[in-house]
Coordinates of C-alpha atoms in Angstrom, one line a residue:
Chain A
M1 CA -66.8 34.0 -118.8
E2 CA -68.8 36.7 -118.0
T3 CA -71.3 34.9 -116.5
T4 CA -69.0 32.0 -115.0
L5 CA -67.7 34.6 -113.0
N6 CA -70.8 36.1 -111.8
Y7 CA -72.4 32.5 -110.8
I8 CA -69.4 32.1 -108.7
S9 CA -69.1 34.8 -107.6
I10 CA -72.8 34.6 -106.2
L11 CA -72.2 31.3 -104.9
G12 CA -68.8 33.9 -103.1
S13 CA -72.1 35.2 -101.0
F14 CA -73.2 32.1 -100.4
V15 CA -70.2 31.3 -98.6
L16 CA -69.8 34.9 -96.6
A17 CA -73.4 34.7 -95.2
I18 CA -72.4 31.4 -93.9
S19 CA -69.5 33.3 -92.0
G20 CA -71.7 36.4 -91.1
A21 CA -74.2 34.2 -89.6
L22 CA -71.8 31.9 -87.6
T23 CA -70.7 35.5 -86.1
A24 CA -74.0 36.8 -85.3
M25 CA -74.9 33.0 -83.9
S26 CA -71.4 33.5 -81.5
K27 CA -72.9 36.6 -80.1
R28 CA -76.1 35.1 -79.4
F29 CA -78.2 37.4 -81.8
D30 CA -82.3 36.7 -82.9
P31 CA -82.8 35.6 -85.8
F32 CA -82.8 38.5 -88.6
G33 CA -79.8 40.1 -86.1
V34 CA -78.6 37.1 -87.6
L35 CA -80.0 37.3 -91.0
I36 CA -79.0 41.3 -91.3
V37 CA -75.2 40.3 -90.2
A38 CA -75.4 37.8 -92.9
F39 CA -76.7 40.4 -95.7
A40 CA -73.9 42.7 -94.7
T41 CA -71.2 40.5 -94.5
A42 CA -71.9 38.6 -98.0
V43 CA -73.4 42.8 -99.7
G44 CA -70.7 44.8 -97.7
G45 CA -67.4 44.7 -99.5
G46 CA -69.4 45.4 -103.2
T47 CA -72.2 48.1 -101.7
V48 CA -69.6 50.0 -100.1
R49 CA -67.2 49.9 -104.0
D50 CA -71.0 50.9 -105.4
M51 CA -71.6 53.8 -103.3
L52 CA -68.3 55.6 -104.2
L53 CA -68.8 55.6 -107.8
S54 CA -71.3 57.5 -109.2
G55 CA -74.5 56.4 -110.9
K56 CA -74.0 52.9 -109.9
S57 CA -77.1 51.7 -107.6
A58 CA -76.1 48.5 -105.0
F59 CA -75.5 45.4 -107.4
W60 CA -78.0 42.8 -105.4
L61 CA -80.6 45.7 -106.6
E62 CA -80.4 44.9 -109.8
Q63 CA -79.4 41.4 -109.7
T64 CA -81.8 40.0 -107.2
S65 CA -79.9 36.1 -107.4
Y66 CA -77.7 37.4 -104.6
I67 CA -80.5 37.9 -101.7
H68 CA -81.8 34.4 -102.6
F69 CA -78.1 33.5 -101.7
I70 CA -77.4 34.7 -98.8
L71 CA -81.0 33.5 -97.5
A72 CA -80.1 30.0 -97.9
G73 CA -76.6 30.6 -96.4
T74 CA -78.2 32.3 -93.5
I75 CA -80.4 29.0 -93.3
F76 CA -77.7 26.7 -94.1
A77 CA -75.5 28.2 -91.5
I78 CA -79.1 28.5 -88.9
V79 CA -79.8 24.2 -89.7
F80 CA -75.6 23.3 -89.1
K81 CA -74.4 25.6 -86.6
S82 CA -73.1 22.8 -84.5
R83 CA -71.2 21.2 -87.4
L84 CA -70.6 24.3 -88.8
F85 CA -68.5 24.8 -85.7
H86 CA -66.3 22.6 -85.5
I87 CA -65.3 22.3 -89.4
N88 CA -63.9 25.8 -90.2
R89 CA -61.6 23.9 -93.7
P90 CA -64.3 24.0 -95.7
L91 CA -65.3 27.2 -95.0
L92 CA -61.8 28.5 -95.5
F93 CA -61.5 27.2 -98.5
F94 CA -65.0 28.6 -99.6
D95 CA -64.3 32.1 -98.1
A96 CA -61.4 32.3 -100.3
I97 CA -62.8 31.3 -103.4
G98 CA -65.2 34.3 -102.4
L99 CA -62.2 36.9 -101.1
A100 CA -61.1 36.4 -104.9
L101 CA -63.7 36.7 -107.2
Y102 CA -64.8 39.4 -105.6
T103 CA -61.2 41.4 -105.8
V104 CA -61.2 40.2 -109.4
T105 CA -64.7 41.8 -109.4
G106 CA -64.0 45.0 -108.1
V107 CA -60.9 45.2 -109.5
Q108 CA -63.0 44.8 -113.0
I109 CA -65.6 47.7 -112.0
G110 CA -62.3 49.9 -111.9
L111 CA -61.2 49.5 -115.3
Q112 CA -64.3 49.7 -116.7
Y113 CA -64.9 53.2 -115.0
E114 CA -61.5 53.8 -116.3
L115 CA -60.2 54.6 -113.1
A116 CA -56.5 55.9 -111.9
S117 CA -54.5 52.0 -111.7
V118 CA -54.0 53.2 -107.4
N119 CA -58.0 53.1 -108.1
C120 CA -58.4 49.7 -109.2
V121 CA -56.2 48.1 -106.9
I122 CA -58.2 50.1 -103.8
L123 CA -61.6 48.9 -105.1
G124 CA -61.0 45.7 -105.9
T125 CA -59.6 45.1 -101.9
I126 CA -62.4 47.4 -100.9
T127 CA -64.6 44.5 -102.3
G128 CA -62.7 41.4 -101.1
V129 CA -62.4 42.6 -97.3
F130 CA -65.1 45.3 -96.2
G131 CA -67.8 42.8 -95.9
G132 CA -65.7 41.1 -92.7
I133 CA -64.9 44.6 -91.8
L134 CA -69.0 45.8 -91.5
R135 CA -69.6 41.9 -90.2
D136 CA -67.0 42.6 -86.9
I137 CA -68.8 46.5 -87.0
L138 CA -71.6 45.3 -86.0
V139 CA -71.0 42.6 -83.2
N140 CA -68.7 45.0 -82.5
E141 CA -65.3 43.4 -82.4
V142 CA -62.2 45.2 -83.6
P143 CA -62.2 43.8 -87.2
V144 CA -60.5 40.5 -87.6
I145 CA -59.0 40.8 -90.3
F146 CA -56.5 43.9 -88.7
K147 CA -54.6 41.3 -87.0
K148 CA -55.1 38.4 -87.8
E149 CA -53.6 36.4 -91.0
V150 CA -52.8 37.8 -93.8
Y151 CA -56.4 38.8 -95.5
A152 CA -55.7 42.2 -97.0
T153 CA -52.5 42.0 -98.3
V154 CA -53.8 39.2 -100.4
C155 CA -56.5 41.3 -102.6
I156 CA -54.0 44.2 -103.0
L157 CA -51.5 41.8 -105.0
G158 CA -53.7 39.5 -106.1
S159 CA -55.0 43.5 -108.1
I160 CA -51.1 43.9 -108.9
L161 CA -51.7 40.9 -110.5
Y162 CA -54.8 41.2 -112.8
L163 CA -53.5 44.6 -113.3
L164 CA -50.5 43.5 -114.9
L165 CA -51.7 40.7 -116.9
H166 CA -54.8 43.6 -118.0
R167 CA -51.6 45.6 -119.7
I168 CA -50.0 42.8 -121.7
Q169 CA -53.1 42.1 -123.0
L170 CA -53.4 38.3 -122.0
P171 CA -56.3 36.5 -122.9
T172 CA -59.8 37.2 -121.2
V173 CA -59.4 33.7 -120.2
I174 CA -56.1 33.4 -118.9
L175 CA -56.9 37.3 -117.5
Q176 CA -59.7 36.5 -115.3
T177 CA -58.5 32.8 -114.7
V178 CA -54.9 32.8 -113.0
P179 CA -55.6 36.3 -110.3
V180 CA -58.8 34.3 -108.8
L181 CA -56.1 31.1 -109.0
F182 CA -52.7 33.0 -107.3
I183 CA -55.6 34.4 -104.1
I184 CA -57.2 31.2 -104.2
I185 CA -54.5 29.4 -104.1
L186 CA -51.6 32.4 -101.8
R187 CA -54.8 32.8 -99.0
L188 CA -54.9 28.5 -98.7
L189 CA -50.6 28.8 -97.7
V190 CA -51.1 31.5 -95.5
I191 CA -54.2 29.4 -93.5
Q192 CA -51.8 26.1 -94.0
F193 CA -48.7 28.1 -92.6
N194 CA -50.2 30.0 -90.3
I195 CA -48.9 33.3 -91.6
S196 CA -48.9 36.9 -90.5
L197 CA -47.5 40.7 -91.2
P198 CA -45.5 41.5 -87.5
S199 CA -47.9 44.4 -86.2
L200 CA -46.3 47.7 -85.6
Y201 CA -46.2 47.4 -82.2
A202 CA -45.7 50.6 -80.6
D203 CA -45.8 51.7 -76.9
E204 CA -49.5 50.8 -75.6
R205 CA -49.5 53.2 -72.8
E206 CA -47.9 56.3 -74.7
A207 CA -49.7 56.0 -77.4
R208 CA -52.8 56.1 -76.2
R209 CA -51.4 58.9 -73.9
N210 CA -50.9 60.6 -77.6
N211 CA -54.4 59.2 -78.9
K212 CA -56.3 61.1 -76.3
K213 CA -54.3 64.8 -77.1
L214 CA -54.7 64.2 -80.8
Chain B
M1 CA -57.1 80.1 -105.5
E2 CA -58.5 77.2 -105.9
T3 CA -55.8 75.0 -106.2
T4 CA -53.5 76.4 -103.0
L5 CA -56.7 74.9 -101.4
N6 CA -56.8 72.0 -103.0
Y7 CA -52.9 71.1 -102.7
I8 CA -53.3 72.4 -98.7
S9 CA -56.6 70.0 -99.1
I10 CA -53.8 67.0 -100.5
L11 CA -52.0 68.2 -97.5
G12 CA -54.1 67.4 -94.9
S13 CA -54.8 64.2 -95.8
F14 CA -51.7 63.3 -95.1
V15 CA -51.4 64.9 -91.5
L16 CA -55.0 62.4 -91.4
A17 CA -53.5 59.4 -92.2
I18 CA -50.5 59.6 -89.6
S19 CA -52.9 60.1 -87.2
G20 CA -55.1 57.7 -88.4
A21 CA -51.5 55.1 -88.4
L22 CA -50.6 56.1 -85.1
T23 CA -54.3 55.3 -83.5
A24 CA -54.2 51.7 -85.5
M25 CA -50.7 51.4 -84.8
S26 CA -51.4 51.6 -81.0
K27 CA -54.2 49.0 -81.7
R28 CA -51.1 46.8 -82.8
F29 CA -52.9 46.5 -86.5
D30 CA -50.7 44.5 -88.7
P31 CA -49.1 47.2 -91.7
F32 CA -52.1 46.5 -93.9
G33 CA -54.7 47.0 -91.0
V34 CA -52.5 50.5 -90.4
L35 CA -53.0 51.3 -93.8
I36 CA -56.8 50.9 -94.7
V37 CA -57.7 53.2 -91.0
A38 CA -54.6 55.5 -92.5
F39 CA -56.8 55.3 -95.4
A40 CA -60.8 55.6 -93.8
T41 CA -59.3 58.3 -91.8
A42 CA -57.9 59.9 -94.7
V43 CA -60.7 60.4 -96.6
G44 CA -63.5 59.3 -94.7
G45 CA -65.0 62.7 -94.5
G46 CA -65.1 63.8 -97.6
T47 CA -65.9 59.9 -99.3
V48 CA -69.4 60.8 -96.7
R49 CA -70.1 63.8 -98.4
D50 CA -69.6 62.3 -102.3
M51 CA -72.0 60.0 -101.2
L52 CA -74.7 61.5 -99.5
L53 CA -75.1 63.7 -103.1
S54 CA -75.5 62.2 -106.2
G55 CA -73.8 62.0 -109.2
K56 CA -70.3 62.3 -107.2
S57 CA -67.8 59.5 -107.1
A58 CA -65.2 59.6 -104.0
F59 CA -63.4 62.6 -104.4
W60 CA -59.7 60.2 -104.5
L61 CA -60.8 58.3 -107.5
E62 CA -61.0 61.5 -109.3
Q63 CA -57.6 62.7 -108.0
T64 CA -55.2 59.8 -107.7
S65 CA -52.8 62.1 -105.7
Y66 CA -54.9 61.7 -101.8
I67 CA -53.5 58.1 -102.0
H68 CA -49.9 58.7 -102.9
F69 CA -50.3 61.2 -99.7
I70 CA -51.9 58.6 -97.7
L71 CA -49.7 56.3 -98.8
A72 CA -46.7 58.7 -97.9
G73 CA -48.3 59.7 -94.4
T74 CA -48.5 55.8 -93.2
I75 CA -45.7 54.9 -94.3
F76 CA -43.8 58.5 -92.1
A77 CA -45.9 57.1 -89.7
I78 CA -44.3 53.3 -89.7
V79 CA -40.7 55.0 -89.8
F80 CA -41.3 57.6 -87.2
K81 CA -43.4 56.2 -84.8
S82 CA -41.5 56.1 -81.7
R83 CA -40.7 59.5 -82.0
L84 CA -44.5 61.1 -83.2
F85 CA -45.7 59.3 -79.9
H86 CA -43.1 61.7 -78.1
I87 CA -43.9 65.0 -80.5
N88 CA -47.9 66.1 -80.9
R89 CA -48.0 69.4 -81.1
P90 CA -46.8 69.4 -84.6
L91 CA -49.0 66.9 -85.6
L92 CA -52.0 68.8 -83.8
F93 CA -51.3 71.7 -85.5
F94 CA -51.2 70.1 -89.1
D95 CA -54.4 68.1 -87.7
A96 CA -56.2 71.9 -87.4
I97 CA -54.7 72.9 -91.1
G98 CA -56.2 69.7 -92.4
L99 CA -60.0 70.1 -90.6
A100 CA -59.9 73.5 -91.6
L101 CA -59.2 72.9 -95.2
Y102 CA -61.8 69.6 -94.8
T103 CA -64.4 71.8 -93.6
V104 CA -64.2 74.8 -96.1
T105 CA -64.0 72.5 -98.9
G106 CA -67.2 71.0 -97.6
V107 CA -69.1 74.0 -97.4
Q108 CA -68.1 74.6 -101.2
I109 CA -69.6 71.5 -101.9
G110 CA -72.6 72.2 -100.7
L111 CA -73.0 75.9 -102.1
Q112 CA -71.7 74.3 -105.7
Y113 CA -74.8 72.1 -105.2
E114 CA -77.4 75.0 -104.0
L115 CA -78.1 73.0 -101.1
A116 CA -79.5 75.1 -98.0
S117 CA -77.4 76.8 -95.5
V118 CA -78.3 75.0 -93.0
N119 CA -77.1 71.3 -95.3
C120 CA -74.0 73.6 -96.4
V121 CA -72.8 73.3 -92.7
I122 CA -74.0 69.7 -92.2
L123 CA -71.4 68.7 -95.0
G124 CA -68.4 71.4 -93.8
T125 CA -68.6 69.2 -90.6
I126 CA -69.2 66.1 -92.0
T127 CA -65.9 66.1 -94.2
G128 CA -64.4 67.2 -91.1
V129 CA -64.8 65.1 -88.6
F130 CA -66.3 61.7 -90.3
G131 CA -62.6 60.9 -90.9
G132 CA -62.0 60.5 -87.3
I133 CA -65.0 58.7 -86.0
L134 CA -64.6 56.1 -89.0
R135 CA -60.9 55.9 -87.4
D136 CA -62.0 55.0 -83.7
I137 CA -65.0 52.8 -85.4
L138 CA -62.3 50.5 -87.0
V139 CA -60.4 50.3 -84.0
N140 CA -64.0 50.1 -82.0
E141 CA -63.6 52.9 -79.5
V142 CA -66.0 55.6 -78.6
P143 CA -65.5 58.4 -81.2
V144 CA -62.9 60.8 -79.3
I145 CA -64.8 63.7 -80.9
F146 CA -67.7 63.1 -78.7
K147 CA -66.4 63.2 -75.8
K148 CA -62.3 65.2 -75.9
E149 CA -62.3 69.3 -76.8
V150 CA -64.0 70.9 -78.7
Y151 CA -63.9 69.0 -82.4
A152 CA -67.2 69.4 -84.6
T153 CA -67.9 72.5 -82.9
V154 CA -64.9 74.2 -85.0
C155 CA -66.4 73.3 -87.9
I156 CA -69.9 74.1 -87.5
L157 CA -68.7 77.6 -86.3
G158 CA -66.2 77.9 -89.4
S159 CA -68.8 77.3 -91.4
I160 CA -71.5 79.7 -90.4
L161 CA -68.4 81.8 -90.6
Y162 CA -68.0 80.7 -94.7
L163 CA -72.2 81.6 -95.0
L164 CA -72.2 84.6 -93.8
L165 CA -68.8 85.8 -95.3
H166 CA -70.2 84.2 -98.9
R167 CA -73.5 86.5 -98.1
I168 CA -72.0 89.4 -98.1
Q169 CA -69.4 88.6 -101.2
L170 CA -66.4 89.7 -100.0
P171 CA -63.5 88.6 -102.7
T172 CA -62.2 84.9 -102.8
V173 CA -59.4 85.5 -101.5
I174 CA -60.9 86.6 -97.8
L175 CA -63.4 84.1 -98.3
Q176 CA -61.4 81.4 -98.0
T177 CA -58.9 82.3 -96.0
V178 CA -60.7 83.9 -93.0
P179 CA -62.5 80.8 -92.0
V180 CA -59.4 78.8 -92.8
L181 CA -57.9 80.6 -89.6
F182 CA -60.7 81.3 -87.9
I183 CA -60.9 77.2 -87.8
I184 CA -57.3 76.6 -88.0
I185 CA -56.8 79.0 -84.6
L186 CA -59.9 79.0 -82.7
R187 CA -58.8 74.8 -82.4
L188 CA -55.5 76.0 -81.5
L189 CA -57.1 77.7 -78.8
V190 CA -58.9 74.8 -77.9
I191 CA -55.9 72.9 -77.4
Q192 CA -54.0 75.3 -75.7
F193 CA -56.6 75.8 -73.0
N194 CA -58.0 72.1 -73.0
I195 CA -61.9 73.4 -73.6
S196 CA -64.3 71.2 -73.2
L197 CA -68.3 71.6 -73.7
P198 CA -69.4 69.6 -70.4
S199 CA -71.1 67.0 -71.0
L200 CA -74.6 66.1 -70.2
Y201 CA -74.3 64.4 -68.0
A202 CA -77.8 61.9 -67.3
D203 CA -77.8 59.2 -64.6
E204 CA -76.2 56.6 -66.5
R205 CA -78.1 54.0 -64.5
E206 CA -81.7 55.3 -65.5
A207 CA -80.0 56.3 -68.8
R208 CA -79.6 52.7 -69.6
R209 CA -82.4 51.3 -68.3
N210 CA -84.4 53.4 -70.2
N211 CA -82.4 52.6 -73.9
K212 CA -83.0 48.7 -73.1
K213 CA -87.1 49.4 -73.2
L214 CA -86.1 51.5 -76.4
Chain C
M1 CA -102.2 60.9 -98.4
E2 CA -98.2 61.7 -99.7
T3 CA -97.5 64.7 -97.8
T4 CA -99.6 63.4 -94.8
L5 CA -97.1 60.8 -94.9
N6 CA -94.6 62.6 -95.8
Y7 CA -95.3 65.0 -92.3
I8 CA -96.0 62.3 -90.1
S9 CA -92.3 61.0 -91.4
I10 CA -90.7 64.6 -90.3
L11 CA -92.6 63.5 -86.9
G12 CA -90.6 60.9 -86.7
S13 CA -87.3 62.1 -87.1
F14 CA -88.4 64.0 -84.1
V15 CA -88.6 61.2 -82.1
L16 CA -85.9 58.9 -83.2
A17 CA -83.9 62.1 -83.1
I18 CA -84.7 61.8 -78.8
S19 CA -84.1 58.2 -78.7
G20 CA -80.6 59.1 -80.4
A21 CA -80.2 61.8 -77.7
L22 CA -81.0 60.1 -74.6
T23 CA -78.6 57.0 -75.5
A24 CA -75.8 59.5 -76.3
M25 CA -76.4 61.7 -73.4
S26 CA -76.2 58.5 -71.1
K27 CA -72.9 57.8 -72.8
R28 CA -72.2 61.3 -71.3
F29 CA -71.4 63.0 -74.6
D30 CA -70.5 66.6 -75.3
P31 CA -73.7 68.3 -76.9
F32 CA -72.2 68.6 -80.4
G33 CA -71.4 64.2 -79.8
V34 CA -75.7 64.2 -78.6
L35 CA -76.5 66.3 -81.6
I36 CA -74.7 64.6 -84.0
V37 CA -75.9 60.4 -82.8
A38 CA -78.9 61.9 -82.8
F39 CA -78.6 63.6 -86.5
A40 CA -77.6 60.2 -87.1
T41 CA -80.2 58.1 -85.9
A42 CA -83.0 60.5 -87.5
V43 CA -81.9 60.0 -90.7
G44 CA -79.4 56.9 -90.3
G45 CA -81.8 54.6 -92.4
G46 CA -83.2 56.7 -95.3
T47 CA -79.6 57.9 -95.9
V48 CA -78.2 54.5 -96.2
R49 CA -81.1 53.4 -98.6
D50 CA -80.6 57.0 -100.9
M51 CA -76.7 56.0 -101.0
L52 CA -77.8 52.1 -102.4
L53 CA -79.6 53.9 -105.3
S54 CA -77.9 56.1 -108.0
G55 CA -79.0 59.4 -109.1
K56 CA -80.5 60.4 -105.6
S57 CA -79.0 62.6 -103.1
A58 CA -79.7 62.0 -99.3
F59 CA -83.4 63.4 -98.8
W60 CA -82.1 66.2 -95.8
L61 CA -80.3 67.6 -98.1
E62 CA -83.5 68.1 -100.4
Q63 CA -86.3 69.0 -97.8
T64 CA -84.1 70.7 -95.1
S65 CA -87.5 70.5 -92.7
Y66 CA -85.7 67.0 -91.4
I67 CA -83.0 68.6 -90.2
H68 CA -85.2 71.7 -88.1
F69 CA -86.9 69.1 -86.5
I70 CA -83.9 66.9 -86.1
L71 CA -82.8 70.1 -83.5
A72 CA -86.0 70.5 -82.1
G73 CA -85.8 66.7 -81.2
T74 CA -82.7 67.2 -80.0
I75 CA -82.7 70.3 -77.4
F76 CA -85.8 68.8 -75.8
A77 CA -84.1 65.6 -75.1
I78 CA -81.5 67.9 -73.4
V79 CA -84.5 70.1 -71.7
F80 CA -86.0 67.6 -70.2
K81 CA -83.7 64.9 -70.1
S82 CA -84.3 63.9 -66.5
R83 CA -88.2 63.5 -67.2
L84 CA -87.5 61.3 -70.2
F85 CA -85.4 58.7 -68.9
H86 CA -88.5 58.6 -66.1
I87 CA -91.4 58.1 -68.5
N88 CA -90.7 55.9 -71.6
R89 CA -94.0 54.6 -73.0
P90 CA -94.5 58.0 -74.9
L91 CA -91.5 57.6 -76.8
L92 CA -92.0 53.7 -77.4
F93 CA -95.3 54.8 -78.6
F94 CA -93.6 57.4 -80.9
D95 CA -90.6 55.5 -81.8
A96 CA -93.2 52.9 -82.7
I97 CA -94.7 55.5 -85.6
G98 CA -91.3 57.0 -86.2
L99 CA -90.8 53.0 -87.4
A100 CA -93.9 52.6 -89.3
L101 CA -93.4 55.0 -91.6
Y102 CA -89.8 55.3 -91.7
T103 CA -90.4 51.3 -93.2
V104 CA -93.6 52.5 -95.6
T105 CA -91.4 55.1 -97.8
G106 CA -88.8 52.6 -97.8
V107 CA -90.6 50.3 -99.6
Q108 CA -92.5 53.2 -101.7
I109 CA -89.0 54.2 -102.9
G110 CA -88.4 50.8 -104.0
L111 CA -91.5 50.1 -105.9
Q112 CA -91.0 54.0 -107.9
Y113 CA -87.2 53.1 -108.6
E114 CA -89.1 49.1 -109.9
L115 CA -87.1 47.5 -107.5
A116 CA -87.3 43.2 -107.5
S117 CA -90.4 42.5 -104.0
V118 CA -87.0 41.6 -102.5
N119 CA -85.4 44.4 -103.0
C120 CA -87.9 46.4 -101.9
V121 CA -88.6 44.6 -98.0
I122 CA -85.2 45.1 -97.9
L123 CA -85.2 49.2 -98.7
G124 CA -87.9 49.5 -96.3
T125 CA -86.3 47.7 -93.4
I126 CA -82.8 49.2 -94.3
T127 CA -84.7 52.2 -93.7
G128 CA -87.0 51.5 -90.5
V129 CA -83.8 49.8 -88.7
F130 CA -80.7 51.7 -89.5
G131 CA -80.8 54.6 -87.8
G132 CA -81.5 53.0 -84.8
I133 CA -77.9 50.0 -86.0
L134 CA -75.9 53.9 -86.2
R135 CA -76.9 55.3 -82.9
D136 CA -75.5 51.8 -81.5
I137 CA -72.4 52.0 -83.8
L138 CA -71.5 55.4 -82.9
V139 CA -71.8 54.7 -78.8
N140 CA -70.0 51.8 -79.3
E141 CA -72.6 48.9 -78.1
V142 CA -73.3 45.9 -79.7
P143 CA -77.3 47.1 -82.0
V144 CA -80.1 46.9 -79.5
I145 CA -82.5 45.3 -82.1
F146 CA -79.9 42.1 -82.8
K147 CA -80.7 41.0 -79.6
K148 CA -83.7 42.5 -77.7
E149 CA -87.5 42.5 -78.9
V150 CA -88.8 41.7 -82.2
Y151 CA -88.6 44.6 -84.0
A152 CA -86.6 44.1 -87.8
T153 CA -89.2 41.3 -88.0
V154 CA -92.1 43.5 -88.2
C155 CA -90.3 45.8 -90.6
I156 CA -90.2 43.0 -92.8
L157 CA -93.5 41.5 -92.3
G158 CA -94.5 45.5 -92.5
S159 CA -92.9 45.4 -95.6
I160 CA -94.5 42.5 -97.1
L161 CA -97.9 43.5 -96.3
Y162 CA -97.4 46.5 -97.8
L163 CA -96.8 44.7 -101.2
L164 CA -99.2 42.5 -100.7
L165 CA -101.7 44.9 -100.4
H166 CA -100.1 46.7 -103.6
R167 CA -100.3 43.8 -106.0
I168 CA -104.3 43.7 -105.3
Q169 CA -104.5 47.4 -106.4
L170 CA -106.3 48.8 -103.0
P171 CA -106.8 52.9 -103.3
T172 CA -103.8 54.6 -101.7
V173 CA -105.5 55.3 -99.0
I174 CA -105.7 51.7 -97.5
L175 CA -102.3 50.8 -99.2
Q176 CA -100.7 53.4 -96.7
T177 CA -103.0 53.0 -93.7
V178 CA -102.9 49.4 -93.8
P179 CA -99.1 48.6 -93.4
V180 CA -98.2 51.7 -91.2
L181 CA -101.2 50.8 -88.0
F182 CA -99.9 47.3 -88.6
I183 CA -96.4 47.7 -87.7
I184 CA -97.4 50.5 -85.1
I185 CA -99.9 47.8 -83.4
L186 CA -97.2 45.2 -84.2
R187 CA -94.6 46.9 -82.2
L188 CA -96.4 47.9 -79.6
L189 CA -97.7 44.1 -79.3
V190 CA -94.0 43.2 -79.0
I191 CA -93.7 45.7 -76.5
Q192 CA -96.5 45.1 -74.0
F193 CA -95.6 41.4 -73.8
N194 CA -91.7 41.3 -73.9
I195 CA -92.1 39.3 -76.5
S196 CA -88.1 38.2 -78.8
L197 CA -87.5 35.9 -80.6
P198 CA -84.6 33.1 -79.1
S199 CA -81.5 33.7 -79.9
L200 CA -79.9 30.9 -82.0
Y201 CA -77.7 30.6 -78.9
A202 CA -74.2 28.4 -80.4
D203 CA -71.6 27.7 -77.7
E204 CA -69.7 30.3 -76.9
R205 CA -65.9 28.7 -77.0
E206 CA -65.9 27.3 -80.1
A207 CA -67.6 29.8 -81.8
R208 CA -64.7 32.3 -80.7
R209 CA -62.3 29.7 -81.7
N210 CA -64.0 29.0 -85.1
N211 CA -64.0 33.0 -85.6
K212 CA -60.7 33.2 -85.2
K213 CA -59.9 30.9 -88.1
L214 CA -62.4 32.2 -89.7

């Protein structure tokens, strides 16, 4: 199961690389700019997670298959760019799978390091969402996950579910399958019904005035 | 004293979380976007400091009370947002306290790792200011501390003062209280009299032309 | 040779600090904002590299001469700003030297940690280019290296050359000199003939529409 998860997680990096590459291409980056953004999108979340933990090198330094899949994803995105910009449903499906796998990996590493529950949830969420945040910082945009459809919330709920199932000591196969499926399905429902949290709107002029002083 | 500092430092994270949350709300982020920015603002400085040091996990992975206070700060900011955007004096006061405590913690960890003085000053400054830098990067703004009132300078001066007092081997209570008070008072004076360093203005068109080539 | 490389690498930090300081001045940052951007530009690449590796503190925490040279570079840039904005050829020359030295250092550390070849190339590239990326993120611009002349590509090719020479077990002096010269010359040719990779242009409106959904 461990290795199955691992394989699917590598597939997740393939999909996230495509997402990063498409964003970079839409910003007219050159090929190596595209590759760097794809790389940061695909490994960003797990890398930040590993940096936070002492005694842990970035995961892709130990398992190079990630890099091959990122290269493959980037080339795939470059070759099929015109088609990929049209069909986005399949991409969103894979993105949801990547998100689910990454989140669960993050929680598992938190448990392995015997961290508090709240920290496991945070590590799961960081692993799931930080790649997309880095992608948007690199192309100089406000991270899309802060505003659009429910995204981080799905990771947080999925992480909490994992911890609950872990506490009642379910067999490993259920423990790993259920939260992954939960995140995928929840994320697909969010996309399907275009669910978004209300923005905590505050009067912008006043806010800005205040921020200046702060 | 150690623990007193620790408690007040946790309070600092509460205030910085409010600052992050207010900024994110003024950008119309959704609730979890607000939480993520609040979190990054509150722990960003110390986390970057801990990443720089080998063998040190991020401090909030070991002491979860920070996270509870950040959650509390975020919820507080969301609930009282309309009032908080009006009264900003009290916030600035707490922000100065947070800044002072964070800076001193950074210098202390540098001394503990037996780093050179200049590195202790840098760690102190990073711990103090990097949360605000991250906050502004996440909302896609030029970090406010680079342009507005004296901010990093206060950390640098406070860090140097700490090192000087440390060298003449003052009792711990003075060693920790004086730089903290120094930073708070200096920062409040800066706000009160609206002191800012002159920008090193360079002709913008030429600068830009040059940067393009560089 | 090791120490020669080290000395020149410190000189590289001097030049990168100038580049960072000039960019920050063109954005009208205050003096300490300028210093922080100069610092991030000069040590950013190597620092990210060191964060990725477990058991490695940031290099400038162990060797403070870097910091003195960055301070010197920043002061130099502030004092001679009006002239520096005019003459940029010499700067680009030093920038190329810094890039070459940094890249080679990154690859060497990868080999020292017995990483896979592809990871050595990545570490070399990160060390070479990440300072410039951080500089542009801090001043809230799209990183220039993603769009303008060939930059990251030069690091990648130089890193691969180093690994090839390393595999055929050439004497150390050749192993270290050839890739450094290769990167410097290639980079200068790129500047001289204004070589840039074609952007992988994709229709922007469609791209944006797609990204929103993603």
